[in-house]
Short mmCIF file of C-alpha atoms in Angstrom, two decimals:
data_model
loop_
_atom_site.label_atom_id
_atom_site.label_comp_id
_atom_site.label_asym_id
_atom_site.label_seq_id
_atom_site.Cartn_x
_atom_site.Cartn_y
_atom_site.Cartn_z
CA MET A 1330 -21.49 -2.99 -3.05
CA LEU A 1331 -23.51 -5.85 -5.26
CA LYS A 1332 -23.52 -3.08 -8.60
CA PHE A 1333 -20.01 -2.64 -8.40
CA LEU A 1334 -18.98 -6.12 -8.16
CA ILE A 1335 -21.10 -7.05 -11.20
CA ALA A 1336 -20.00 -3.67 -13.12
CA LEU A 1337 -16.36 -5.23 -12.02
CA LEU A 1338 -16.96 -8.51 -13.77
CA SER A 1339 -18.49 -7.29 -17.10
CA VAL A 1340 -15.64 -5.22 -17.77
CA ILE A 1341 -13.32 -7.90 -18.05
CA PRO A 1342 -14.52 -9.17 -21.48
CA LEU A 1343 -13.67 -5.65 -23.13
CA ILE A 1344 -10.24 -6.29 -22.85
CA TYR A 1345 -10.27 -9.00 -26.00
CA MET A 1346 -11.51 -6.14 -27.55
CA GLY A 1347 -9.77 -4.47 -30.70
CA SER A 1348 -8.86 -1.39 -28.61
CA GLY A 1349 -9.41 -2.88 -25.18
CA TRP A 1350 -6.38 -1.55 -23.24
CA HIS A 1351 -8.04 2.13 -23.44
CA MET A 1352 -11.83 0.89 -22.89
CA MET A 1353 -10.65 -0.60 -19.98
CA HIS A 1354 -7.89 2.06 -18.92
CA ILE A 1355 -11.12 4.59 -19.22
CA SER A 1356 -13.77 2.33 -17.38
CA LEU A 1357 -11.30 1.86 -14.72
CA TYR A 1358 -11.61 5.57 -14.33
CA LEU A 1359 -15.04 5.90 -15.09
CA LEU A 1360 -15.73 2.84 -11.66
CA ALA A 1361 -13.84 4.73 -9.42
CA PHE A 1362 -15.57 8.18 -9.88
CA MET A 1363 -18.73 6.12 -9.68
CA PHE A 1364 -17.65 4.96 -6.26
CA MET A 1365 -16.74 8.10 -4.88
CA MET A 1366 -20.46 9.13 -5.92
CA ALA A 1367 -21.96 6.08 -3.88
CA GLY A 1368 -20.24 6.83 -0.62
CA ASN A 1369 -22.77 8.69 1.43
CA GLY A 1370 -20.56 9.44 5.01
CA ALA A 1371 -22.21 6.67 7.03
CA TYR A 1372 -20.51 6.21 9.82
CA TRP A 1373 -21.69 2.33 10.32
CA PHE A 1374 -21.82 -0.72 7.46
CA TYR A 1375 -23.84 1.02 4.35
CA ASN A 1376 -24.64 -0.22 1.26
CA LEU A 1377 -25.72 -4.00 2.44
CA SER A 1378 -25.91 -6.48 -0.11
CA TYR A 1379 -25.47 -10.25 -0.13
CA GLY A 1380 -22.44 -10.46 2.62
CA MET A 1381 -20.75 -7.38 1.28
CA GLY A 1382 -20.39 -3.76 3.30
CA CYS A 1383 -18.79 -1.16 3.43
CA ASP A 1384 -17.70 1.32 5.99
CA VAL A 1385 -15.25 3.87 6.17
CA ILE A 1386 -12.41 2.05 6.30
CA SER A 1387 -13.49 -0.28 3.41
CA TYR A 1388 -14.80 2.80 1.34
CA GLY A 1389 -11.52 4.81 1.73
CA LEU A 1390 -9.51 1.96 0.74
CA ILE A 1391 -12.08 0.46 -2.14
CA LEU A 1392 -11.57 3.66 -3.66
CA LEU A 1393 -7.81 3.43 -3.09
CA SER A 1394 -7.80 0.43 -4.65
CA PHE A 1395 -10.36 1.72 -8.07
CA TRP A 1396 -7.64 4.63 -9.09
CA ILE A 1397 -4.11 2.72 -8.13
CA CYS A 1398 -5.18 0.29 -10.30
CA ALA A 1399 -6.13 2.60 -12.78
CA LEU A 1400 -2.94 4.79 -12.83
CA MET A 1401 -1.12 1.43 -13.20
CA VAL A 1402 -3.18 0.72 -16.33
CA MET A 1403 -1.24 4.26 -17.74
CA ALA A 1404 1.96 4.03 -16.07
CA SER A 1405 2.44 0.22 -18.25
CA GLN A 1406 2.28 1.73 -21.72
CA SER A 1407 5.42 -0.54 -22.65
CA ILE A 1408 3.75 -3.27 -22.06
CA LEU A 1409 1.02 -1.74 -24.65
CA LYS A 1410 4.01 -0.94 -26.70
CA SER A 1411 5.55 -4.02 -27.09
CA ASN A 1412 2.27 -6.38 -27.04
CA PHE A 1413 4.29 -8.40 -24.32
CA ASN A 1414 0.49 -10.65 -23.36
CA LYS A 1415 -1.13 -6.94 -22.94
CA GLU A 1416 -4.24 -9.12 -22.55
CA MET A 1417 -3.29 -11.46 -19.95
CA PHE A 1418 -1.48 -8.54 -18.25
CA MET A 1419 -4.93 -6.55 -18.48
CA LEU A 1420 -6.62 -10.10 -16.46
CA MET A 1421 -4.05 -10.11 -13.87
CA ILE A 1422 -5.08 -6.63 -12.41
CA MET A 1423 -8.84 -7.25 -13.30
CA PHE A 1424 -8.42 -10.15 -10.95
CA LEU A 1425 -6.20 -7.86 -8.27
CA LEU A 1426 -9.24 -5.57 -8.11
CA LEU A 1427 -11.72 -8.03 -7.65
CA MET A 1428 -9.88 -9.40 -4.88
CA LEU A 1429 -8.82 -6.34 -2.94
CA TYR A 1430 -12.51 -4.88 -3.65
CA LEU A 1431 -14.00 -8.14 -2.49
CA THR A 1432 -11.44 -8.57 0.75
CA PHE A 1433 -12.46 -4.55 1.64
CA SER A 1434 -16.17 -5.19 1.35
CA SER A 1435 -16.17 -8.49 3.28
CA MET A 1436 -18.54 -9.04 6.26
CA ASN A 1437 -17.81 -12.60 7.01
CA PHE A 1438 -13.89 -12.66 9.05
CA PHE A 1439 -13.99 -16.10 6.79
CA LEU A 1440 -14.81 -14.16 3.51
CA PHE A 1441 -12.20 -11.72 4.37
CA TYR A 1442 -9.16 -14.46 5.19
CA LEU A 1443 -10.04 -16.00 1.32
CA PHE A 1444 -9.80 -12.97 -0.72
CA PHE A 1445 -7.01 -11.51 1.41
CA GLU A 1446 -4.92 -14.65 0.58
CA ALA A 1447 -6.27 -15.41 -3.33
CA SER A 1448 -4.96 -11.42 -3.67
CA LEU A 1449 -1.49 -13.28 -3.68
CA ILE A 1450 -2.25 -15.64 -6.52
CA PRO A 1451 -2.36 -12.62 -9.15
CA THR A 1452 0.79 -10.33 -7.60
CA LEU A 1453 2.73 -13.32 -7.99
CA PHE A 1454 1.65 -13.68 -11.66
CA LEU A 1455 2.35 -10.30 -12.14
CA ILE A 1456 6.52 -10.89 -10.54
CA LEU A 1457 7.33 -13.74 -12.29
CA GLY A 1458 5.67 -12.64 -15.85
CA TRP A 1459 6.18 -8.80 -15.86
CA GLY A 1460 9.31 -8.59 -13.68
CA TYR A 1461 12.85 -7.75 -14.96
CA GLN A 1462 15.37 -9.70 -13.77
CA PRO A 1463 15.66 -13.49 -12.70
CA GLU A 1464 15.70 -13.22 -9.41
CA ARG A 1465 12.18 -12.90 -9.84
CA VAL A 1466 11.77 -16.30 -9.24
CA GLN A 1467 13.45 -16.48 -5.23
CA ALA A 1468 11.37 -13.03 -4.58
CA GLY A 1469 8.05 -14.35 -6.07
CA MET A 1470 9.16 -17.23 -3.45
CA TYR A 1471 9.90 -15.48 -0.47
CA LEU A 1472 6.35 -13.60 -0.95
CA LEU A 1473 3.89 -16.58 -1.43
CA PHE A 1474 5.97 -18.02 1.49
CA TYR A 1475 6.32 -15.39 3.87
CA THR A 1476 2.38 -14.38 3.78
CA LEU A 1477 1.41 -18.21 3.25
CA LEU A 1478 3.24 -19.62 6.63
CA ALA A 1479 2.00 -16.04 9.06
CA SER A 1480 -2.07 -16.84 7.38
CA LEU A 1481 -2.33 -20.30 8.67
CA PRO A 1482 -2.32 -19.90 12.73
CA LEU A 1483 -4.79 -17.26 11.68
CA LEU A 1484 -7.13 -19.62 10.08
CA ILE A 1485 -7.03 -21.93 13.19
CA SER A 1486 -7.82 -19.27 15.37
CA MET A 1487 -10.69 -17.89 13.09
CA PHE A 1488 -12.11 -22.05 13.38
CA TYR A 1489 -11.89 -21.89 16.87
CA ILE A 1490 -13.78 -18.25 17.33
CA TYR A 1491 -16.35 -19.79 15.22
CA GLY A 1492 -16.18 -22.64 18.23
CA CYS A 1493 -17.21 -20.02 20.56
CA TRP A 1494 -19.56 -17.93 19.36
CA GLY A 1495 -20.98 -19.29 16.88
CA SER A 1496 -20.49 -16.68 14.08
CA LEU A 1497 -17.95 -14.59 11.91
CA PHE A 1498 -20.31 -11.86 11.27
CA ILE A 1499 -18.03 -8.67 11.54
CA PRO A 1500 -20.25 -6.26 12.93
CA GLY A 1501 -21.08 -8.96 15.45
CA LEU A 1502 -17.71 -9.70 16.46
CA MET A 1503 -17.42 -6.09 16.31
CA LYS A 1504 -18.91 -5.32 20.00
CA THR A 1505 -18.09 -8.77 21.97
CA SER A 1506 -14.38 -8.66 23.55
CA ILE A 1507 -13.12 -12.09 22.95
CA SER A 1508 -10.47 -12.93 26.10
CA GLY A 1509 -7.62 -15.50 25.43
CA ASN A 1510 -4.50 -16.61 25.82
CA MET A 1511 -0.99 -14.77 24.67
CA LEU A 1512 -0.72 -18.25 21.68
CA PHE A 1513 -4.40 -16.99 20.23
CA TYR A 1514 -2.89 -13.11 20.13
CA ILE A 1515 -0.65 -14.20 18.38
CA ALA A 1516 -1.79 -16.29 15.64
CA MET A 1517 -4.51 -13.38 14.69
CA VAL A 1518 -2.43 -11.28 14.20
CA PHE A 1519 0.94 -12.75 13.28
CA ALA A 1520 -0.32 -12.95 9.62
CA PHE A 1521 -0.98 -8.79 9.40
CA LEU A 1522 1.99 -7.92 10.84
CA VAL A 1523 3.36 -9.77 8.01
CA LYS A 1524 1.54 -8.59 5.59
CA MET A 1525 2.50 -4.88 7.12
CA PRO A 1526 5.15 -5.53 6.54
CA MET A 1527 6.54 -5.21 10.65
CA PHE A 1528 10.55 -5.17 10.60
CA LEU A 1529 12.23 -8.31 11.29
CA VAL A 1530 9.10 -10.08 8.50
CA HIS A 1531 9.71 -7.63 6.10
CA LEU A 1532 12.62 -9.50 4.12
CA TRP A 1533 10.22 -10.43 0.85
CA LEU A 1534 8.90 -6.72 0.57
CA PRO A 1535 12.21 -4.67 -0.84
CA LYS A 1536 13.19 -8.10 -2.95
CA ALA A 1537 8.99 -8.45 -4.80
CA HIS A 1538 9.41 -4.94 -5.04
CA VAL A 1539 12.81 -4.67 -7.09
CA GLU A 1540 11.61 -7.72 -8.92
CA ALA A 1541 8.57 -6.76 -9.41
CA PRO A 1542 7.13 -4.69 -13.37
CA VAL A 1543 6.45 -0.93 -12.57
CA SER A 1544 2.70 -1.81 -11.81
CA GLY A 1545 3.66 -4.68 -8.84
CA SER A 1546 5.16 -2.31 -7.06
CA MET A 1547 2.27 0.27 -7.03
CA ILE A 1548 -0.28 -2.11 -6.11
CA LEU A 1549 2.01 -3.30 -3.34
CA ALA A 1550 2.74 0.00 -1.95
CA GLY A 1551 -0.50 1.36 -2.76
CA VAL A 1552 -2.84 -1.33 -1.57
CA LEU A 1553 -1.45 -4.62 -0.44
CA LEU A 1554 0.47 -3.35 2.50
CA LYS A 1555 -3.09 -1.40 3.40
CA LEU A 1556 -4.40 -5.28 4.28
CA GLY A 1557 -2.13 -5.19 6.76
CA GLY A 1558 -3.12 -2.76 8.36
CA TYR A 1559 -6.81 -2.92 7.65
CA GLY A 1560 -7.17 -6.24 9.15
CA LEU A 1561 -5.91 -4.84 12.22
CA LEU A 1562 -8.58 -2.64 12.37
CA ARG A 1563 -11.31 -5.12 12.32
CA LEU A 1564 -9.04 -7.36 14.99
CA PHE A 1565 -8.62 -4.81 17.55
CA ASN A 1566 -12.37 -4.38 18.22
CA MET A 1567 -12.34 -7.82 18.98
CA LEU A 1568 -8.68 -8.56 21.02
CA SER A 1569 -8.97 -4.87 23.00
CA LEU A 1570 -8.32 -6.98 26.10
CA LEU A 1571 -5.69 -8.95 24.26
CA GLY A 1572 -4.36 -5.81 23.02
CA LEU A 1573 -3.83 -3.46 25.80
CA LYS A 1574 -1.87 -6.44 27.27
CA TYR A 1575 1.00 -7.35 24.82
CA ASN A 1576 0.29 -4.49 22.19
CA TYR A 1577 3.59 -3.31 23.85
CA PHE A 1578 5.94 -5.58 22.34
CA TRP A 1579 5.01 -4.71 18.81
CA VAL A 1580 4.73 -1.25 18.86
CA GLY A 1581 8.43 -1.70 20.51
CA ILE A 1582 9.62 -3.36 17.60
CA SER A 1583 8.28 -1.41 15.11
CA LEU A 1584 9.32 1.73 16.12
CA VAL A 1585 13.02 0.85 16.78
CA GLY A 1586 13.16 -1.63 12.67
CA GLY A 1587 11.79 2.20 11.62
CA CYS A 1588 15.04 3.68 12.52
CA LEU A 1589 17.05 0.86 11.51
CA VAL A 1590 15.13 0.68 8.17
CA SER A 1591 15.86 4.44 7.75
CA PHE A 1592 19.30 3.89 8.09
CA ILE A 1593 19.64 1.40 5.44
CA CYS A 1594 17.64 2.88 3.36
CA LEU A 1595 20.92 5.86 3.85
CA ARG A 1596 23.17 3.13 2.30
CA GLN A 1597 21.01 2.12 -0.89
CA THR A 1598 22.33 2.46 -4.18
CA ASP A 1599 19.08 1.30 -6.20
CA LEU A 1600 16.47 3.87 -6.37
CA LYS A 1601 13.59 1.60 -6.14
CA ALA A 1602 14.77 -0.37 -3.24
CA LEU A 1603 15.14 2.81 -1.12
CA VAL A 1604 11.67 3.50 -1.93
CA ALA A 1605 10.85 -0.20 -1.00
CA TYR A 1606 12.88 0.03 2.60
CA SER A 1607 10.78 3.79 3.10
CA SER A 1608 7.45 2.03 3.02
CA VAL A 1609 8.95 -0.05 5.61
CA ALA A 1610 9.27 2.41 7.67
CA HIS A 1611 6.02 4.56 7.29
CA MET A 1612 3.88 0.94 8.10
CA GLY A 1613 6.12 0.96 11.15
CA LEU A 1614 5.02 3.92 12.37
CA VAL A 1615 1.49 3.32 11.07
CA LEU A 1616 1.95 -0.30 12.63
CA GLY A 1617 3.46 2.20 16.48
CA GLY A 1618 0.41 4.18 15.68
CA LEU A 1619 -2.70 1.31 15.36
CA MET A 1620 -1.18 -1.09 18.14
CA THR A 1621 -1.26 1.73 21.04
CA LEU A 1622 -5.37 1.63 20.47
CA SER A 1623 -6.24 4.83 21.07
CA TYR A 1624 -8.42 7.43 19.08
CA TRP A 1625 -5.66 9.32 17.39
CA GLY A 1626 -3.40 6.37 16.55
CA VAL A 1627 -6.10 4.23 15.09
CA CYS A 1628 -7.62 7.85 12.69
CA GLY A 1629 -3.64 8.69 11.93
CA SER A 1630 -2.50 5.27 10.47
CA TYR A 1631 -5.57 5.11 8.58
CA THR A 1632 -5.25 8.57 7.39
CA LEU A 1633 -1.21 7.22 6.48
CA MET A 1634 -2.46 4.47 4.92
CA ILE A 1635 -4.08 6.21 2.58
CA ALA A 1636 -1.88 9.02 1.99
CA HIS A 1637 1.19 6.48 1.88
CA GLY A 1638 -0.75 4.51 -0.75
CA LEU A 1639 -0.41 7.29 -3.37
CA CYS A 1640 2.91 8.71 -2.32
CA SER A 1641 4.51 5.38 -2.66
CA SER A 1642 3.21 4.57 -5.77
CA GLY A 1643 3.82 7.46 -7.33
CA LEU A 1644 7.98 7.47 -6.75
CA PHE A 1645 7.53 3.84 -7.72
CA CYS A 1646 6.21 6.09 -11.39
CA LEU A 1647 8.94 8.26 -11.41
CA THR A 1648 11.95 5.49 -10.56
CA ASN A 1649 10.32 3.82 -13.31
CA ILE A 1650 10.16 7.27 -15.43
CA SER A 1651 13.78 7.52 -15.24
CA TYR A 1652 14.48 3.33 -15.60
CA GLU A 1653 12.89 3.59 -18.80
CA ARG A 1654 15.38 6.89 -20.58
CA MET A 1655 18.62 5.08 -18.48
CA GLY A 1656 18.01 1.58 -19.14
CA SER A 1657 19.58 1.52 -14.53
CA ARG A 1658 17.77 2.20 -11.33
CA SER A 1659 21.60 2.94 -9.97
CA LEU A 1660 21.83 6.06 -8.48
CA ILE A 1661 25.29 6.35 -9.43
CA LEU A 1662 23.83 6.45 -13.04
CA ASN A 1663 20.99 7.66 -12.22
CA LYS A 1664 22.46 11.08 -11.09
CA GLY A 1665 22.21 15.05 -12.82
CA LEU A 1666 18.32 14.40 -13.85
CA MET A 1667 17.93 17.45 -13.49
CA HIS A 1668 20.13 18.21 -16.46
CA PHE A 1669 18.66 15.59 -18.23
CA MET A 1670 14.66 15.36 -17.31
CA PRO A 1671 14.49 19.30 -16.36
CA SER A 1672 10.47 19.43 -16.64
CA MET A 1673 10.61 16.32 -14.25
CA THR A 1674 12.38 17.17 -11.29
CA LEU A 1675 9.45 19.53 -10.20
CA TRP A 1676 7.05 16.46 -9.56
CA TRP A 1677 10.70 15.19 -7.46
CA PHE A 1678 10.62 16.86 -5.60
CA LEU A 1679 6.71 17.08 -4.69
CA LEU A 1680 6.46 13.84 -4.52
CA SER A 1681 9.61 13.40 -2.54
CA SER A 1682 7.89 16.10 0.15
CA ALA A 1683 5.01 14.20 0.38
CA ASN A 1684 7.06 10.98 1.30
CA MET A 1685 8.92 13.28 3.99
CA ALA A 1686 5.85 14.97 5.47
CA ALA A 1687 5.74 18.14 4.23
CA PRO A 1688 2.74 20.70 4.72
CA PRO A 1689 -0.19 20.29 2.96
CA THR A 1690 0.19 16.76 2.34
CA LEU A 1691 -1.88 14.07 4.06
CA ASN A 1692 1.37 12.80 5.46
CA LEU A 1693 1.60 15.55 7.27
CA LEU A 1694 -1.73 15.37 8.74
CA GLY A 1695 -1.42 10.89 9.73
CA GLU A 1696 2.22 11.58 11.06
CA ILE A 1697 0.88 13.98 13.22
CA ALA A 1698 -2.04 11.80 14.38
CA LEU A 1699 -0.04 9.25 15.14
CA LEU A 1700 2.82 11.24 16.82
CA ASN A 1701 -0.19 12.66 19.13
CA SER A 1702 -0.88 8.69 20.11
CA LEU A 1703 2.60 6.59 20.28
CA VAL A 1704 3.89 10.32 22.36
CA SER A 1705 0.56 9.55 24.79
CA TRP A 1706 0.36 6.45 25.24
CA CYS A 1707 4.57 6.93 26.71
CA TRP A 1708 6.62 9.55 26.31
CA VAL A 1709 9.94 7.42 26.00
CA SER A 1710 8.47 6.40 22.80
CA MET A 1711 9.71 10.55 21.83
CA VAL A 1712 13.25 9.88 21.15
CA MET A 1713 12.66 6.57 18.33
CA LEU A 1714 10.22 9.33 16.75
CA MET A 1715 12.75 11.80 16.56
CA LEU A 1716 15.18 9.75 14.44
CA LEU A 1717 12.20 8.52 12.91
CA SER A 1718 11.05 11.44 11.56
CA PHE A 1719 14.46 13.05 11.27
CA PHE A 1720 16.17 9.97 9.21
CA SER A 1721 12.56 9.74 7.22
CA ALA A 1722 13.54 13.55 5.95
CA ALA A 1723 17.12 12.54 5.70
CA TYR A 1724 17.10 9.21 3.20
CA THR A 1725 14.10 11.57 1.47
CA LEU A 1726 16.48 14.25 0.79
CA TYR A 1727 19.35 11.75 -0.61
CA LEU A 1728 17.18 9.91 -3.05
CA TYR A 1729 15.97 13.59 -4.37
CA SER A 1730 19.63 15.67 -4.31
CA TYR A 1731 21.98 12.72 -5.41
CA SER A 1732 18.78 11.91 -8.38
CA GLN A 1733 18.56 15.42 -9.61
CA HIS A 1734 21.64 17.66 -8.29
CA GLY A 1735 25.62 16.80 -9.66
CA LYS A 1736 27.29 15.78 -13.02
CA VAL A 1737 24.99 13.54 -15.12
CA TYR A 1738 26.19 10.58 -16.08
CA SER A 1739 29.17 11.32 -19.57
CA GLY A 1740 27.35 8.21 -21.57
CA ILE A 1741 24.39 10.25 -21.83
CA TYR A 1742 24.06 12.71 -25.04
CA ALA A 1743 20.51 13.89 -24.27
CA CYS A 1744 17.98 16.05 -22.68
CA VAL A 1745 14.23 14.57 -23.41
CA GLY A 1746 10.57 15.22 -21.90
CA GLY A 1747 9.03 13.45 -20.25
CA TYR A 1748 5.70 12.00 -22.24
CA SER A 1749 1.93 13.91 -21.32
CA ARG A 1750 1.01 10.85 -20.38
CA GLU A 1751 3.88 10.69 -17.50
CA TYR A 1752 2.89 13.83 -16.36
CA LEU A 1753 -0.96 12.96 -15.98
CA LEU A 1754 0.59 9.84 -14.34
CA LEU A 1755 1.85 11.86 -11.70
CA PHE A 1756 -0.49 14.74 -11.19
CA LEU A 1757 -3.12 12.00 -10.41
CA HIS A 1758 -1.03 10.52 -7.42
CA TRP A 1759 0.15 13.62 -6.15
CA VAL A 1760 -3.42 15.48 -6.46
CA PRO A 1761 -5.70 13.55 -4.05
CA LEU A 1762 -2.89 13.86 -1.92
CA ASN A 1763 -2.68 17.17 -1.71
CA ILE A 1764 -6.47 17.85 -1.92
CA LEU A 1765 -7.75 15.41 0.78
CA ILE A 1766 -6.06 17.32 4.24
CA LEU A 1767 -8.98 19.70 3.45
CA LYS A 1768 -11.95 17.11 3.52
CA SER A 1769 -10.11 15.45 6.91
CA GLU A 1770 -12.98 14.64 8.43
CA THR A 1771 -13.66 11.60 6.40
CA SER A 1772 -10.50 10.11 7.83
CA LEU A 1773 -9.85 11.37 11.62
CA LEU A 1774 -13.70 11.33 13.36
CA TRP A 1775 -15.38 7.95 11.82
CA ILE A 1776 -14.55 6.01 15.17
#
């Protein structure tokens, strides 16, 4: 793991070269492919070095981080063209990637917490520095305070564990089942619930998405929401006894919340806000499955996290592509896009169908596993799951049909195609999403 860390650090000076942007872009893809080749499929921690290690959960999420960061650079060509602080922008992306890499590969709970919080800083700078509207300051504050406030109890409960066990070594804590009271349980879990985000503490997410630049939205939806799920996957090895006692509460909130958020999606007029709220609905399903603590639930939540990272990021790219042409993200102006950008409609269709978990996407596999786990946990949850599945298809169809069909806005007298860069960007989102289902044992058979 150390070799990739050194590689990441040594790539950073390339930013300040003449053609540094493209050099960085190529380096990120190269690192992603090198990391892909390094996975040996062992189902326990491997590649151990200086408190860093990698197992199957870490491997998938680190690979996703590399991939999304490379695609972020590809999507942000407008910053290169306008020469708007491009070196600083690349530095923020690299710092964010570094923090994510360290978070997912830390084998010490305290270091995990440290890097988990540090990943907020570059995200905040991306929103404040390259966001669109003046409200981005408020969005940044929401992001910071929601996440930091919920994380402080986690830090205190981590010291409590250290006091009891004398160690914060994650693989060592995996086999122990820590018994404590309800307050301890909530302190441990709440930070990750806010990061997921769970319904009721999700308000920072739509704000942050709407104000962030396309790269900020991509990394937020692609990887930063997965930090919450990753933390819970690591945590419930220790908290299994407490989890069996109290988890029903979170399952209920996330399933009912998923349905309510789906209703919110159905009345959005902002393309980006719609995709952002759909993230909350999907993450509600992930959280519900994970909290059942069953085999299907844990594997399904991991699968859907990877799938949602690629799918949601792709939808944000599409939203940005039409925003760059139309100058607005409003669905009232962005209609009839089939006449305006006919060749882009296929990508809208492919990524929308992935968002509603159509076969053969990885989303389908994840959702089937999660439905399995929740129905076997309690058959009453079928009611909410039916509504959730139905309305997730409904708002995705609303997004697709409202934006692609209809009469094109009369202020536009043109028909434009996308750049080949944009088609490649969407292709690189869509292909892993559909190919990974052929190699699904890594996401379903790792426990």
